[in-house]
Amino acid sequence: MEQKPLIKFFESYMASESLFLDKKTLQSTYTPKGVPHRDKEIKQLAEILAPTLKLERPSNIFLYGKTGTGKTLSAKYTTQQIKQLAETKNLPIKVIYLNCKLKKIADTEYRLIAQLTREFGKEIPATGLPTDEVYKIFFSTIDKEKQLILLVLDEIDQLVKKTGDEILYNLTRINEDLKNSQVSIIGISNSLTFVSDLDPRVKSSLSEEELVFPPYNALQIKDILKARASQAFKNGVLEQGLLEKCAAYAAREHGDARRALELLRVAAEIAERENEKQVKIKHIDEADRKIEDDRVLEVVKAQPKQFQATLYAIISISEKRKGSIITGEAYDFYKNISIRLGLPPLTQRRISDIISEQDMLGIINTKVISKGRYGRTKEISLAIPSSVLPKIKKILGEGLDLA
DNA sequence: GTCAATTCACATGAAAGAGACCACGGTCTAGTG
DNA sequence: CTAGACCGTGGTCTCTTTCATGTGAATTGACGA
């Protein structure tokens, strides 16, 4: 590429005015000052947690609701307030927020406890110690001084799914062994059915109180968008009816406010790149597509080789002919590929799991069907829009070097 | 024609192994005074 | 004498393999009308 045009491009980029005033407010990491349309939930939460300020242990709480319904935000908001108040009054209250889904941080029993201990300023090796040893360290660390600990465990269902409910049992029981401190757990879960699968003992002690977060409706999402947009954008940058459209898109997907915000942000970015003075409705459509594409692309890129090879096999077959693919067929194809690549082929058992995992990631769709006399298998079809297929194939080709 | 038994091609579960990490304690080695 | 290098042991974690059991309906075959 010539260099001069590039400089010109940068110059014109700098000269062009940004549509954003403050982009941060649209990003998912941003914590707004209030949580609109969640007054009722926050009030309940506050009532339950209030005893904390008298240094009495509040009940354990369980928050449910789908993604983007403000669970995390409400919990963070409420606990922050408590923390602030505690600080000004010099109360020994500690709030710990942990997202159990974060890989390598809190997705196993060992790591969760280790991370908790770290929150109290004690270093714990990433691995190497027996789990009960870590428990002991954790115990002695928090019990050293008198304090009340509010433990917020986000996406707790992921944790339990991976490691079983033993941790929760231990954590809920922990108060019996502590002399000075007290721990109270706030569990947050996306899955509504989560609690019913728990061990009854855990269930009763963990969900002393429950709070359900219903999805936002389109009107509420619009409100939320409006509030954030006023901070994020300059005046008059948004086309009339844009927020409504954005809200409608998100409401269609079970009222996910996070998605609505992302949609708005990406749409604005697209508009900016196209040198538009305004974010238009067509940009929303484009953003919707882009988000989905990017998500798939990211997911695919992050997969280990064996996953990529499996996906490659499935894509190749689906290109060759119409109709759905069955496990055996995909496996045969996969085996060829992996041999060609010098990868040790995995067992069918494993590939079966890999296919299921990719189903969960939304890259492919599978359905277990029984073809009577001809057995029982998974029917596989691609969930990727055909527009991204070439890109994906390219990434897979690179990832597997050679194709 | 009807109905239960059969049978296929996997799904799904459980358990256990391999290999990468890691901490800890003991032993050995080389540098220092 | 001591700090650091270098084991061996025992632990976790992830990815797999092995072994076992489960399963839904097309097909089969016996049976009765």
Tab-separated table of C-alpha atoms (C1' of nucleotides) in Angstrom:
chain	number	residue	atom	x	y	z
A	1	MET	CA	0.000	0.000	0.000
A	2	GLU	CA	1.183	3.543	-0.730
A	3	GLN	CA	2.132	5.567	2.251
A	4	LYS	CA	0.780	8.935	1.393
A	5	PRO	CA	-2.850	7.893	1.214
A	6	LEU	CA	-2.447	6.305	4.582
A	7	ILE	CA	-1.263	9.509	6.124
A	8	LYS	CA	-4.100	11.288	4.457
A	9	PHE	CA	-6.444	8.762	5.851
A	10	PHE	CA	-5.160	9.295	9.366
A	11	GLU	CA	-5.310	13.016	8.917
A	12	SER	CA	-8.853	12.953	7.755
A	13	TYR	CA	-9.648	10.553	10.535
A	14	MET	CA	-8.317	12.969	13.097
A	15	ALA	CA	-10.092	15.851	11.471
A	16	SER	CA	-13.403	14.061	11.379
A	17	GLU	CA	-15.380	14.484	14.490
A	18	SER	CA	-16.146	11.518	16.606
A	19	LEU	CA	-19.743	10.623	17.156
A	20	PHE	CA	-18.951	9.589	20.658
A	21	LEU	CA	-18.744	11.748	23.648
A	22	ASP	CA	-17.789	9.007	25.998
A	23	LYS	CA	-17.659	5.552	24.622
A	24	LYS	CA	-16.970	3.900	27.963
A	25	THR	CA	-20.529	4.244	29.083
A	26	LEU	CA	-21.652	1.776	26.463
A	27	GLN	CA	-19.140	-0.867	27.284
A	28	SER	CA	-20.122	-3.814	29.384
A	29	THR	CA	-17.490	-3.071	31.991
A	30	TYR	CA	-19.026	0.262	32.787
A	31	THR	CA	-20.960	0.483	36.012
A	32	PRO	CA	-23.570	3.212	35.872
A	33	LYS	CA	-24.566	5.211	38.879
A	34	GLY	CA	-28.010	3.746	39.099
A	35	VAL	CA	-29.847	0.770	37.815
A	36	PRO	CA	-33.028	1.898	36.088
A	37	HIS	CA	-36.163	-0.242	36.322
A	38	ARG	CA	-34.712	-2.366	39.022
A	39	ASP	CA	-35.819	-0.267	41.966
A	40	LYS	CA	-37.968	-3.012	43.386
A	41	GLU	CA	-35.252	-5.634	43.186
A	42	ILE	CA	-32.625	-3.365	44.619
A	43	LYS	CA	-34.860	-2.388	47.454
A	44	GLN	CA	-35.493	-6.023	48.304
A	45	LEU	CA	-31.834	-6.765	48.066
A	46	ALA	CA	-31.057	-3.852	50.311
A	47	GLU	CA	-33.600	-4.973	52.873
A	48	ILE	CA	-32.103	-8.403	52.993
A	49	LEU	CA	-28.578	-7.112	53.227
A	50	ALA	CA	-29.276	-4.319	55.649
A	51	PRO	CA	-28.432	-6.302	58.806
A	52	THR	CA	-24.878	-6.281	57.555
A	53	LEU	CA	-24.551	-2.714	58.710
A	54	LYS	CA	-25.427	-3.763	62.220
A	55	LEU	CA	-22.808	-6.441	61.845
A	56	GLU	CA	-25.347	-9.203	61.816
A	57	ARG	CA	-25.021	-11.840	59.194
A	58	PRO	CA	-27.683	-11.403	56.525
A	59	SER	CA	-29.359	-14.373	54.893
A	60	ASN	CA	-27.766	-15.970	51.922
A	61	ILE	CA	-29.419	-14.773	48.769
A	62	PHE	CA	-29.942	-16.204	45.397
A	63	LEU	CA	-30.507	-14.079	42.335
A	64	TYR	CA	-31.915	-15.519	39.175
A	65	GLY	CA	-32.595	-14.112	35.791
A	66	LYS	CA	-31.508	-14.366	32.218
A	67	THR	CA	-28.466	-12.614	30.865
A	68	GLY	CA	-28.633	-8.866	30.668
A	69	THR	CA	-31.400	-8.425	33.201
A	70	GLY	CA	-29.302	-6.426	35.601
A	71	LYS	CA	-28.553	-9.072	38.213
A	72	THR	CA	-24.872	-8.466	38.380
A	73	LEU	CA	-25.320	-4.750	38.188
A	74	SER	CA	-27.863	-4.655	40.997
A	75	ALA	CA	-25.757	-6.864	43.194
A	76	LYS	CA	-22.669	-4.810	42.557
A	77	TYR	CA	-24.512	-1.588	43.061
A	78	THR	CA	-26.067	-2.615	46.363
A	79	THR	CA	-22.912	-4.104	47.786
A	80	GLN	CA	-20.934	-1.062	46.721
A	81	GLN	CA	-23.271	1.160	48.638
A	82	ILE	CA	-22.902	-1.001	51.699
A	83	LYS	CA	-19.177	-0.988	51.332
A	84	GLN	CA	-19.053	2.762	51.051
A	85	LEU	CA	-21.184	3.225	54.085
A	86	ALA	CA	-19.116	0.705	55.953
A	87	GLU	CA	-15.981	2.579	55.087
A	88	THR	CA	-17.238	5.907	56.299
A	89	LYS	CA	-18.453	4.356	59.527
A	90	ASN	CA	-15.404	2.187	59.851
A	91	LEU	CA	-17.236	-1.104	59.945
A	92	PRO	CA	-15.345	-4.311	59.273
A	93	ILE	CA	-17.282	-5.339	56.214
A	94	LYS	CA	-15.695	-6.848	53.187
A	95	VAL	CA	-17.330	-7.372	49.829
A	96	ILE	CA	-15.883	-9.819	47.411
A	97	TYR	CA	-17.143	-10.197	43.901
A	98	LEU	CA	-16.116	-13.234	41.933
A	99	ASN	CA	-17.201	-14.360	38.543
A	100	CYS	CA	-17.087	-18.126	38.537
A	101	LYS	CA	-17.104	-18.354	34.798
A	102	LEU	CA	-13.734	-16.736	34.355
A	103	LYS	CA	-11.398	-19.441	33.285
A	104	LYS	CA	-8.218	-19.942	35.228
A	105	ILE	CA	-9.486	-17.787	38.054
A	106	ALA	CA	-12.468	-19.220	39.724
A	107	ASP	CA	-13.768	-22.178	37.795
A	108	THR	CA	-12.695	-24.947	40.121
A	109	GLU	CA	-12.985	-25.518	43.824
A	110	TYR	CA	-9.283	-25.065	44.380
A	111	ARG	CA	-9.050	-21.913	42.311
A	112	LEU	CA	-12.111	-20.355	43.816
A	113	ILE	CA	-10.865	-20.753	47.349
A	114	ALA	CA	-7.374	-19.723	46.321
A	115	GLN	CA	-8.736	-16.597	44.679
A	116	LEU	CA	-10.801	-15.778	47.736
A	117	THR	CA	-7.772	-16.101	49.913
A	118	ARG	CA	-5.871	-13.850	47.584
A	119	GLU	CA	-8.553	-11.236	48.038
A	120	PHE	CA	-7.411	-11.096	51.620
A	121	GLY	CA	-3.896	-10.430	50.558
A	122	LYS	CA	-2.435	-13.860	50.966
A	123	GLU	CA	-0.649	-15.415	48.030
A	124	ILE	CA	-1.680	-18.908	47.083
A	125	PRO	CA	0.098	-20.867	44.374
A	126	ALA	CA	-1.943	-21.582	41.269
A	127	THR	CA	-1.563	-25.267	41.831
A	128	GLY	CA	0.415	-27.674	43.902
A	129	LEU	CA	-1.279	-27.593	47.250
A	130	PRO	CA	-3.881	-30.056	48.438
A	131	THR	CA	-7.349	-28.541	48.346
A	132	ASP	CA	-8.008	-28.958	52.032
A	133	GLU	CA	-4.753	-27.196	52.715
A	134	VAL	CA	-6.030	-24.217	50.791
A	135	TYR	CA	-9.229	-24.381	52.769
A	136	LYS	CA	-7.269	-24.265	55.969
A	137	ILE	CA	-5.306	-21.242	54.853
A	138	PHE	CA	-8.495	-19.564	53.790
A	139	PHE	CA	-10.102	-20.294	57.126
A	140	SER	CA	-7.314	-18.989	59.230
A	141	THR	CA	-6.918	-15.930	57.033
A	142	ILE	CA	-10.460	-14.738	57.310
A	143	ASP	CA	-10.875	-15.768	60.901
A	144	LYS	CA	-7.906	-13.758	62.020
A	145	GLU	CA	-9.979	-10.692	62.632
A	146	LYS	CA	-13.579	-9.997	63.237
A	147	GLN	CA	-15.352	-9.130	60.043
A	148	LEU	CA	-18.393	-9.702	57.924
A	149	ILE	CA	-17.853	-10.943	54.457
A	150	LEU	CA	-20.306	-10.569	51.617
A	151	LEU	CA	-19.377	-13.031	48.966
A	152	VAL	CA	-20.911	-12.400	45.571
A	153	LEU	CA	-20.587	-15.411	43.313
A	154	ASP	CA	-21.579	-14.595	39.781
A	155	GLU	CA	-22.546	-17.295	37.311
A	156	ILE	CA	-22.519	-19.783	40.084
A	157	ASP	CA	-24.339	-22.318	37.960
A	158	GLN	CA	-21.274	-22.670	35.758
A	159	LEU	CA	-19.183	-23.523	38.744
A	160	VAL	CA	-21.544	-26.155	40.013
A	161	LYS	CA	-21.967	-27.652	36.596
A	162	LYS	CA	-18.245	-28.137	36.344
A	163	THR	CA	-17.311	-29.153	39.818
A	164	GLY	CA	-20.416	-30.242	41.671
A	165	ASP	CA	-22.065	-28.613	44.633
A	166	GLU	CA	-19.546	-29.631	47.240
A	167	ILE	CA	-17.977	-26.186	47.295
A	168	LEU	CA	-21.274	-24.568	48.024
A	169	TYR	CA	-21.873	-27.022	50.785
A	170	ASN	CA	-18.529	-26.181	52.312
A	171	LEU	CA	-19.058	-22.485	51.908
A	172	THR	CA	-22.498	-22.438	53.424
A	173	ARG	CA	-21.257	-24.450	56.348
A	174	ILE	CA	-18.224	-22.319	56.857
A	175	ASN	CA	-19.844	-20.074	59.459
A	176	GLU	CA	-20.063	-22.911	61.933
A	177	ASP	CA	-16.324	-23.159	62.051
A	178	LEU	CA	-15.533	-19.496	62.078
A	179	LYS	CA	-15.168	-17.854	65.431
A	180	ASN	CA	-14.681	-14.240	64.510
A	181	SER	CA	-15.877	-13.737	60.995
A	182	GLN	CA	-19.103	-14.441	59.256
A	183	VAL	CA	-19.691	-15.122	55.623
A	184	SER	CA	-22.805	-14.472	53.655
A	185	ILE	CA	-23.223	-15.617	50.106
A	186	ILE	CA	-24.972	-13.905	47.258
A	187	GLY	CA	-25.308	-16.327	44.394
A	188	ILE	CA	-26.132	-15.181	40.913
A	189	SER	CA	-27.346	-17.585	38.305
A	190	ASN	CA	-28.597	-17.391	34.754
A	191	SER	CA	-30.365	-20.655	34.993
A	192	LEU	CA	-33.745	-20.741	36.604
A	193	THR	CA	-33.672	-24.460	37.156
A	194	PHE	CA	-30.279	-24.394	38.755
A	195	VAL	CA	-31.325	-24.584	42.371
A	196	SER	CA	-33.606	-27.530	41.926
A	197	ASP	CA	-30.660	-29.687	40.922
A	198	LEU	CA	-28.739	-28.900	44.053
A	199	ASP	CA	-28.241	-31.107	47.008
A	200	PRO	CA	-31.159	-30.357	49.351
A	201	ARG	CA	-28.833	-29.398	52.179
A	202	VAL	CA	-27.084	-26.846	50.034
A	203	LYS	CA	-30.337	-25.701	48.589
A	204	SER	CA	-31.941	-24.808	51.869
A	205	SER	CA	-28.963	-23.003	53.281
A	206	LEU	CA	-27.938	-21.221	50.133
A	207	SER	CA	-31.253	-19.864	49.071
A	208	GLU	CA	-32.584	-18.542	52.318
A	209	GLU	CA	-33.850	-15.711	50.201
A	210	GLU	CA	-34.508	-15.652	46.508
A	211	LEU	CA	-34.902	-12.874	44.050
A	212	VAL	CA	-35.988	-13.232	40.472
A	213	PHE	CA	-35.032	-10.696	37.848
A	214	PRO	CA	-37.578	-10.638	35.048
A	215	PRO	CA	-36.419	-9.640	31.593
A	216	TYR	CA	-36.734	-6.009	30.607
A	217	ASN	CA	-39.429	-5.152	28.146
A	218	ALA	CA	-38.775	-3.048	25.098
A	219	LEU	CA	-39.883	0.129	26.813
A	220	GLN	CA	-37.527	-0.334	29.706
A	221	ILE	CA	-34.643	-1.159	27.442
A	222	LYS	CA	-35.344	2.010	25.548
A	223	ASP	CA	-35.125	3.938	28.776
A	224	ILE	CA	-31.850	2.357	29.676
A	225	LEU	CA	-30.463	3.028	26.253
A	226	LYS	CA	-31.609	6.602	26.423
A	227	ALA	CA	-29.900	7.184	29.721
A	228	ARG	CA	-26.635	5.763	28.560
A	229	ALA	CA	-26.809	7.251	25.101
A	230	SER	CA	-27.154	10.736	26.505
A	231	GLN	CA	-23.799	10.264	28.166
A	232	ALA	CA	-22.165	8.425	25.350
A	233	PHE	CA	-23.148	10.477	22.333
A	234	LYS	CA	-23.217	14.048	21.265
A	235	ASN	CA	-26.551	15.620	20.707
A	236	GLY	CA	-28.422	14.809	17.559
A	237	VAL	CA	-26.128	12.051	16.518
A	238	LEU	CA	-28.778	9.411	16.739
A	239	GLU	CA	-31.385	9.147	14.070
A	240	GLN	CA	-34.997	9.430	15.136
A	241	GLY	CA	-36.382	6.085	16.208
A	242	LEU	CA	-32.989	4.517	16.459
A	243	LEU	CA	-33.206	3.670	20.121
A	244	GLU	CA	-36.648	2.209	19.640
A	245	LYS	CA	-35.360	-0.058	16.964
A	246	CYS	CA	-32.397	-1.025	19.048
A	247	ALA	CA	-34.605	-1.805	22.014
A	248	ALA	CA	-36.940	-3.838	19.877
A	249	TYR	CA	-34.060	-5.930	18.607
A	250	ALA	CA	-32.872	-6.671	22.099
A	251	ALA	CA	-36.317	-7.267	23.532
A	252	ARG	CA	-36.802	-9.905	20.909
A	253	GLU	CA	-33.882	-11.695	22.486
A	254	HIS	CA	-35.409	-12.129	25.925
A	255	GLY	CA	-34.853	-8.543	27.016
A	256	ASP	CA	-31.118	-8.513	27.205
A	257	ALA	CA	-30.007	-4.989	28.030
A	258	ARG	CA	-26.348	-5.773	27.616
A	259	ARG	CA	-26.960	-6.807	24.080
A	260	ALA	CA	-28.912	-3.665	23.367
A	261	LEU	CA	-26.013	-1.546	24.528
A	262	GLU	CA	-23.547	-3.502	22.501
A	263	LEU	CA	-25.753	-3.199	19.481
A	264	LEU	CA	-25.880	0.542	19.861
A	265	ARG	CA	-22.163	0.848	20.340
A	266	VAL	CA	-21.254	-1.287	17.362
A	267	ALA	CA	-23.779	0.503	15.198
A	268	ALA	CA	-22.200	3.809	16.114
A	269	GLU	CA	-18.755	2.470	15.378
A	270	ILE	CA	-19.872	1.376	11.970
A	271	ALA	CA	-21.429	4.731	11.302
A	272	GLU	CA	-18.261	6.442	12.379
A	273	ARG	CA	-16.156	4.324	10.117
A	274	GLU	CA	-18.412	5.185	7.224
A	275	ASN	CA	-17.949	8.847	8.003
A	276	GLU	CA	-21.611	9.331	8.637
A	277	LYS	CA	-22.734	12.258	10.714
A	278	GLN	CA	-25.516	10.240	12.208
A	279	VAL	CA	-26.125	6.736	13.366
A	280	LYS	CA	-28.877	5.405	11.178
A	281	ILE	CA	-31.233	2.524	11.541
A	282	LYS	CA	-29.532	0.578	8.805
A	283	HIS	CA	-26.427	0.597	10.955
A	284	ILE	CA	-28.285	-1.310	13.606
A	285	ASP	CA	-29.046	-4.067	11.151
A	286	GLU	CA	-25.454	-4.155	10.142
A	287	ALA	CA	-24.275	-4.164	13.723
A	288	ASP	CA	-26.570	-7.029	14.562
A	289	ARG	CA	-24.978	-9.070	11.843
A	290	LYS	CA	-21.476	-8.004	12.727
A	291	ILE	CA	-21.810	-8.866	16.388
A	292	GLU	CA	-23.001	-12.319	15.577
A	293	ASP	CA	-20.263	-12.833	12.992
A	294	ASP	CA	-17.552	-11.586	15.283
A	295	ARG	CA	-18.749	-13.745	18.087
A	296	VAL	CA	-18.599	-16.869	15.990
A	297	LEU	CA	-15.241	-15.894	14.581
A	298	GLU	CA	-13.792	-15.303	18.018
A	299	VAL	CA	-15.136	-18.542	19.324
A	300	VAL	CA	-13.748	-20.496	16.413
A	301	LYS	CA	-10.370	-18.846	16.664
A	302	ALA	CA	-10.038	-19.678	20.321
A	303	GLN	CA	-10.751	-23.357	19.850
A	304	PRO	CA	-8.085	-26.014	20.274
A	305	LYS	CA	-6.889	-27.822	17.191
A	306	GLN	CA	-8.985	-30.898	17.593
A	307	PHE	CA	-12.095	-28.742	17.808
A	308	GLN	CA	-11.068	-26.868	14.722
A	309	ALA	CA	-10.424	-30.052	12.827
A	310	THR	CA	-13.827	-31.352	13.805
A	311	LEU	CA	-15.509	-28.169	12.717
A	312	TYR	CA	-13.529	-28.208	9.519
A	313	ALA	CA	-14.789	-31.678	8.791
A	314	ILE	CA	-18.364	-30.652	9.385
A	315	ILE	CA	-18.074	-27.599	7.194
A	316	SER	CA	-16.424	-29.555	4.417
A	317	ILE	CA	-19.166	-32.134	4.385
A	318	SER	CA	-21.888	-29.554	4.423
A	319	GLU	CA	-20.273	-27.836	1.475
A	320	LYS	CA	-20.180	-31.006	-0.510
A	321	ARG	CA	-23.777	-31.857	-0.164
A	322	LYS	CA	-27.038	-30.680	1.241
A	323	GLY	CA	-28.833	-32.115	4.172
A	324	SER	CA	-27.817	-32.925	7.668
A	325	ILE	CA	-24.719	-34.716	8.789
A	326	ILE	CA	-24.563	-37.535	11.269
A	327	THR	CA	-21.889	-38.192	13.845
A	328	GLY	CA	-20.353	-41.207	12.165
A	329	GLU	CA	-19.937	-39.384	8.901
A	330	ALA	CA	-18.336	-36.397	10.558
A	331	TYR	CA	-16.056	-38.656	12.507
A	332	ASP	CA	-14.793	-40.464	9.423
A	333	PHE	CA	-14.075	-37.192	7.722
A	334	TYR	CA	-12.412	-35.830	10.812
A	335	LYS	CA	-10.211	-38.874	11.062
A	336	ASN	CA	-8.964	-38.372	7.535
A	337	ILE	CA	-8.147	-34.777	8.205
A	338	SER	CA	-6.323	-35.386	11.431
A	339	ILE	CA	-4.224	-38.117	9.906
A	340	ARG	CA	-3.379	-35.848	7.013
A	341	LEU	CA	-2.351	-33.156	9.469
A	342	GLY	CA	-0.320	-35.517	11.553
A	343	LEU	CA	-2.664	-35.021	14.478
A	344	PRO	CA	-3.347	-38.128	16.523
A	345	PRO	CA	-7.006	-38.888	15.821
A	346	LEU	CA	-9.263	-38.924	18.848
A	347	THR	CA	-11.836	-41.529	19.657
A	348	GLN	CA	-15.367	-41.238	18.505
A	349	ARG	CA	-16.403	-40.860	22.092
A	350	ARG	CA	-14.376	-37.705	22.388
A	351	ILE	CA	-15.514	-36.292	19.071
A	352	SER	CA	-19.055	-36.849	20.173
A	353	ASP	CA	-18.373	-34.616	23.158
A	354	ILE	CA	-16.606	-32.049	21.033
A	355	ILE	CA	-19.592	-31.868	18.747
A	356	SER	CA	-21.848	-31.342	21.745
A	357	GLU	CA	-19.634	-28.575	23.022
A	358	GLN	CA	-19.702	-26.801	19.704
A	359	ASP	CA	-23.435	-27.097	19.799
A	360	MET	CA	-23.452	-25.303	23.118
A	361	LEU	CA	-21.250	-22.598	21.694
A	362	GLY	CA	-23.812	-22.064	19.009
A	363	ILE	CA	-21.519	-22.855	16.122
A	364	ILE	CA	-23.511	-25.839	15.064
A	365	ASN	CA	-26.921	-27.251	15.809
A	366	THR	CA	-27.361	-30.818	16.835
A	367	LYS	CA	-30.368	-32.896	17.500
A	368	VAL	CA	-30.446	-36.449	18.694
A	369	ILE	CA	-32.567	-38.498	16.376
A	370	SER	CA	-33.365	-42.118	16.144
A	371	LYS	CA	-33.459	-43.651	12.748
A	372	GLY	CA	-35.047	-46.810	13.974
A	373	ARG	CA	-33.381	-49.854	12.667
A	374	TYR	CA	-30.525	-47.684	11.473
A	375	GLY	CA	-29.516	-46.537	14.885
A	376	ARG	CA	-29.474	-43.428	16.938
A	377	THR	CA	-27.259	-40.495	16.254
A	378	LYS	CA	-26.880	-36.759	16.346
A	379	GLU	CA	-28.062	-34.810	13.404
A	380	ILE	CA	-25.641	-31.972	12.835
A	381	SER	CA	-26.169	-28.788	10.909
A	382	LEU	CA	-24.224	-25.573	10.787
A	383	ALA	CA	-25.556	-22.646	12.745
A	384	ILE	CA	-23.252	-20.210	11.029
A	385	PRO	CA	-24.717	-17.879	8.453
A	386	SER	CA	-23.244	-18.773	5.095
A	387	SER	CA	-21.859	-15.257	4.742
A	388	VAL	CA	-19.197	-15.965	7.368
A	389	LEU	CA	-18.352	-19.426	6.163
A	390	PRO	CA	-15.452	-18.417	3.917
A	391	LYS	CA	-13.900	-16.407	6.720
A	392	ILE	CA	-14.257	-19.264	9.112
A	393	LYS	CA	-12.760	-21.669	6.671
A	394	LYS	CA	-9.836	-19.366	6.253
A	395	ILE	CA	-9.276	-19.138	9.972
A	396	LEU	CA	-9.528	-22.865	10.321
A	397	GLY	CA	-7.096	-23.309	7.471
A	398	GLU	CA	-4.626	-21.047	9.214
A	399	GLY	CA	-5.203	-22.554	12.602
A	400	LEU	CA	-4.579	-26.010	11.295
A	401	ASP	CA	-1.831	-24.713	9.042
A	402	LEU	CA	-2.421	-26.139	5.610
A	403	ALA	CA	-5.874	-27.081	4.493
B	1	DG	C1'	-52.985	-56.422	10.284
B	2	DT	C1'	-51.167	-56.135	15.120
B	3	DC	C1'	-47.912	-56.269	18.644
B	4	DA	C1'	-43.836	-57.230	21.062
B	5	DA	C1'	-39.027	-58.251	20.405
B	6	DT	C1'	-34.940	-57.090	18.051
B	7	DT	C1'	-31.403	-54.281	16.474
B	8	DC	C1'	-28.660	-50.511	14.958
B	9	DA	C1'	-25.435	-46.657	15.761
B	10	DC	C1'	-24.641	-44.067	18.353
B	11	DA	C1'	-25.613	-41.119	23.053
B	12	DT	C1'	-24.451	-40.658	27.610
B	13	DG	C1'	-21.936	-41.762	32.079
B	14	DA	C1'	-18.287	-43.034	35.033
B	15	DA	C1'	-13.769	-43.898	35.978
B	16	DA	C1'	-9.303	-43.710	35.337
B	17	DG	C1'	-4.763	-42.407	32.854
B	18	DA	C1'	-1.339	-39.219	30.804
B	19	DG	C1'	1.110	-35.180	30.901
B	20	DA	C1'	1.686	-30.320	32.152
B	21	DC	C1'	2.080	-27.398	36.148
B	22	DC	C1'	3.397	-26.376	40.694
B	23	DA	C1'	5.112	-26.304	45.890
B	24	DC	C1'	7.752	-28.338	49.239
B	25	DG	C1'	11.585	-30.606	51.463
B	26	DG	C1'	15.862	-32.838	51.146
B	27	DT	C1'	20.390	-33.390	49.012
B	28	DC	C1'	24.200	-31.874	46.355
B	29	DT	C1'	27.335	-28.363	44.490
B	30	DA	C1'	30.020	-24.365	44.075
B	31	DG	C1'	31.276	-19.997	45.693
B	32	DT	C1'	32.680	-17.258	49.748
B	33	DG	C1'	35.054	-15.918	53.929
C	1	DC	C1'	29.122	-22.163	55.811
C	2	DT	C1'	25.529	-20.925	52.834
C	3	DA	C1'	22.875	-19.838	48.665
C	4	DG	C1'	21.287	-21.853	44.810
C	5	DA	C1'	20.659	-25.935	41.622
C	6	DC	C1'	18.560	-30.153	41.287
C	7	DC	C1'	15.901	-34.074	42.437
C	8	DG	C1'	11.645	-36.829	44.119
C	9	DT	C1'	7.108	-36.657	45.997
C	10	DG	C1'	2.609	-35.379	46.077
C	11	DG	C1'	-0.888	-32.397	44.663
C	12	DT	C1'	-4.289	-30.036	40.841
C	13	DC	C1'	-6.105	-29.498	36.124
C	14	DT	C1'	-7.193	-30.546	31.470
C	15	DC	C1'	-7.824	-33.552	27.850
C	16	DT	C1'	-8.497	-38.286	26.583
C	17	DT	C1'	-9.320	-43.139	26.543
C	18	DT	C1'	-11.680	-47.264	28.172
C	19	DC	C1'	-15.406	-49.633	29.638
C	20	DA	C1'	-20.323	-49.807	30.406
C	21	DT	C1'	-24.854	-48.866	29.956
C	22	DG	C1'	-28.862	-46.552	27.754
C	23	DT	C1'	-32.145	-45.531	24.036
C	24	DG	C1'	-35.997	-44.506	20.193
C	25	DA	C1'	-38.085	-46.172	16.513
C	26	DA	C1'	-37.704	-48.907	11.940
C	27	DT	C1'	-37.751	-53.581	11.135
C	28	DT	C1'	-38.711	-58.300	11.938
C	29	DG	C1'	-41.233	-62.163	12.955
C	30	DA	C1'	-44.794	-64.551	15.537
C	31	DC	C1'	-49.506	-64.629	16.078
C	32	DG	C1'	-54.386	-64.301	15.386
C	33	DA	C1'	-58.269	-62.849	12.388
